[in-house]
Coordinates of C-alpha atoms in Angstrom, one line a residue:
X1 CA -130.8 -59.5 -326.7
X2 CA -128.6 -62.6 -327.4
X3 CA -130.1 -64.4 -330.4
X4 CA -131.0 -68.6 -330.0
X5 CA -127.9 -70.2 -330.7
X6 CA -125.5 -68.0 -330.1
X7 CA -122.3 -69.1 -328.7
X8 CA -123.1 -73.2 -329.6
X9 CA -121.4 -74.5 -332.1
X10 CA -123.6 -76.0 -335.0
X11 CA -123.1 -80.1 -334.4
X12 CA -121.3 -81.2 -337.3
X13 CA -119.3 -77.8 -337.7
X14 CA -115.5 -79.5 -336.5
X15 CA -115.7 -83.0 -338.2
X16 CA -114.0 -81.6 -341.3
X17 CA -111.4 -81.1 -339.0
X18 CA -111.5 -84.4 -337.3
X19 CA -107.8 -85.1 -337.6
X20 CA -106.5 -82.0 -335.6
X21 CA -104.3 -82.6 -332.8
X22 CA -104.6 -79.3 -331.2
X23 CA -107.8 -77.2 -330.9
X24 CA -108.2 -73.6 -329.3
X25 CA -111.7 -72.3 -329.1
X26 CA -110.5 -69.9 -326.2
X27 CA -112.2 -66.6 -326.1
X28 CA -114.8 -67.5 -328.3
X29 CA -117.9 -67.0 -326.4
X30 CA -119.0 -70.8 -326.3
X31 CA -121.9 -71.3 -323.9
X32 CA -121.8 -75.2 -324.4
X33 CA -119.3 -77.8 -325.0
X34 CA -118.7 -78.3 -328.4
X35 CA -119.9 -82.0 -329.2
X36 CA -117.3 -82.2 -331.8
X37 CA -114.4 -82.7 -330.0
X38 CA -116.2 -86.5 -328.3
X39 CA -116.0 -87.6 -332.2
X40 CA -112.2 -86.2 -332.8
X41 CA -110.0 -89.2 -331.5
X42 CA -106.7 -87.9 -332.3
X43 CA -107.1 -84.7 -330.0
X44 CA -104.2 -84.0 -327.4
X45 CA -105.1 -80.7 -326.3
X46 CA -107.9 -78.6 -325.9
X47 CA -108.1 -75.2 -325.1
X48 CA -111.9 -73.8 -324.2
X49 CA -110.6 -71.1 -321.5
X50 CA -112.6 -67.2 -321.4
X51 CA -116.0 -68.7 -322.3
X52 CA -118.9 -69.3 -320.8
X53 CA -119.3 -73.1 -320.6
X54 CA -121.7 -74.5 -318.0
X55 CA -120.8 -78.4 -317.9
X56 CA -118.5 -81.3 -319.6
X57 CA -120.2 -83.9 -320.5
X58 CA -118.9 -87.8 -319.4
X59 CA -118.4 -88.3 -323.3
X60 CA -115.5 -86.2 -323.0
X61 CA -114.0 -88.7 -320.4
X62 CA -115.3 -91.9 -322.7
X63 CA -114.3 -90.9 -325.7
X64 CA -111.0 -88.5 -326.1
X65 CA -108.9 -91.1 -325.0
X66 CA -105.9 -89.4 -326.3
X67 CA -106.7 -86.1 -324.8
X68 CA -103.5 -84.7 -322.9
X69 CA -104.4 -80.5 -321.9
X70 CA -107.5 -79.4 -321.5
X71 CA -108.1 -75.7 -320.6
X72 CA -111.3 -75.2 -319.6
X73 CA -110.2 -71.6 -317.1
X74 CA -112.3 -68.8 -316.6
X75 CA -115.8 -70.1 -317.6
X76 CA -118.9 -70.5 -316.0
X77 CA -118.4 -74.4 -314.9
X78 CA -120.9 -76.2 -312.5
X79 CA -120.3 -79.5 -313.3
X80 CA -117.4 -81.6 -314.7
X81 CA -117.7 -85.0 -315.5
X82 CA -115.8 -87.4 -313.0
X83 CA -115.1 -89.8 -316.1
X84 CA -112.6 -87.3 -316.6
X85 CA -110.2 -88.9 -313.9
X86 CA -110.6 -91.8 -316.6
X87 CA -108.4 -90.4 -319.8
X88 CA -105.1 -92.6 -320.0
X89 CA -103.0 -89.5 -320.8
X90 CA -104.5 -86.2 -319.3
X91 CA -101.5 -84.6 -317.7
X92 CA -103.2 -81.1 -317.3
X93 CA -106.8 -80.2 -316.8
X94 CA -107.1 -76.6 -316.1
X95 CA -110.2 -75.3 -313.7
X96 CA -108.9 -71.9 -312.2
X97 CA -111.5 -68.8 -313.0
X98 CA -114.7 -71.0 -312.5
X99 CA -117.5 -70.4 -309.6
X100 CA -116.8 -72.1 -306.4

């Protein structure tokens, strides 16, 4: 089987990276949103597409107020935060590929 853990991202794991602009996790086998990217402010796009992410949480749409793409195709979504609506900037949030 799968072990515990796999596909999550260890909390902590991006902050080194905490002034990245662009991020692509895409095809990388995340089960959960990585809870990195709420505490990376200068993020314009996001790409988490070919995974197999279940939910975004509202901190996305709280705290990634400079957030412009996100990509979250082709995963395994059930819920999406409506605080997305909220980001000043998004231009292009990307859903195709999920279940109805």
């Amino acid at each position: 089987g799968t072990p515990a853990g796999a596909g999550l991202l260890r909390p902590g794991a991006l902050l080194p990276a905490g002034s990245l602009t662009s991020l692509d996790l895409s095809s990388t086998g995340l089960a959960g949103f990585p809870p990195d990217i709420i505490r990376m402010p200068k993020l314009r796009n996001v790409n988490l597409a070919n995974n197999k992410i279940v939910a975004v949480p509202d901190e996305v749409g709280r705290g990634c107020t400079r957030l412009e793409e996100l990509d979250l195709s082709n995963n395994e979504l059930n819920s999406v935060s409506p605080y997305l609506g909220n980001l000043p900037v998004l231009r292009s949030l990307k859903l195709d590929g999920n279940p109805p």
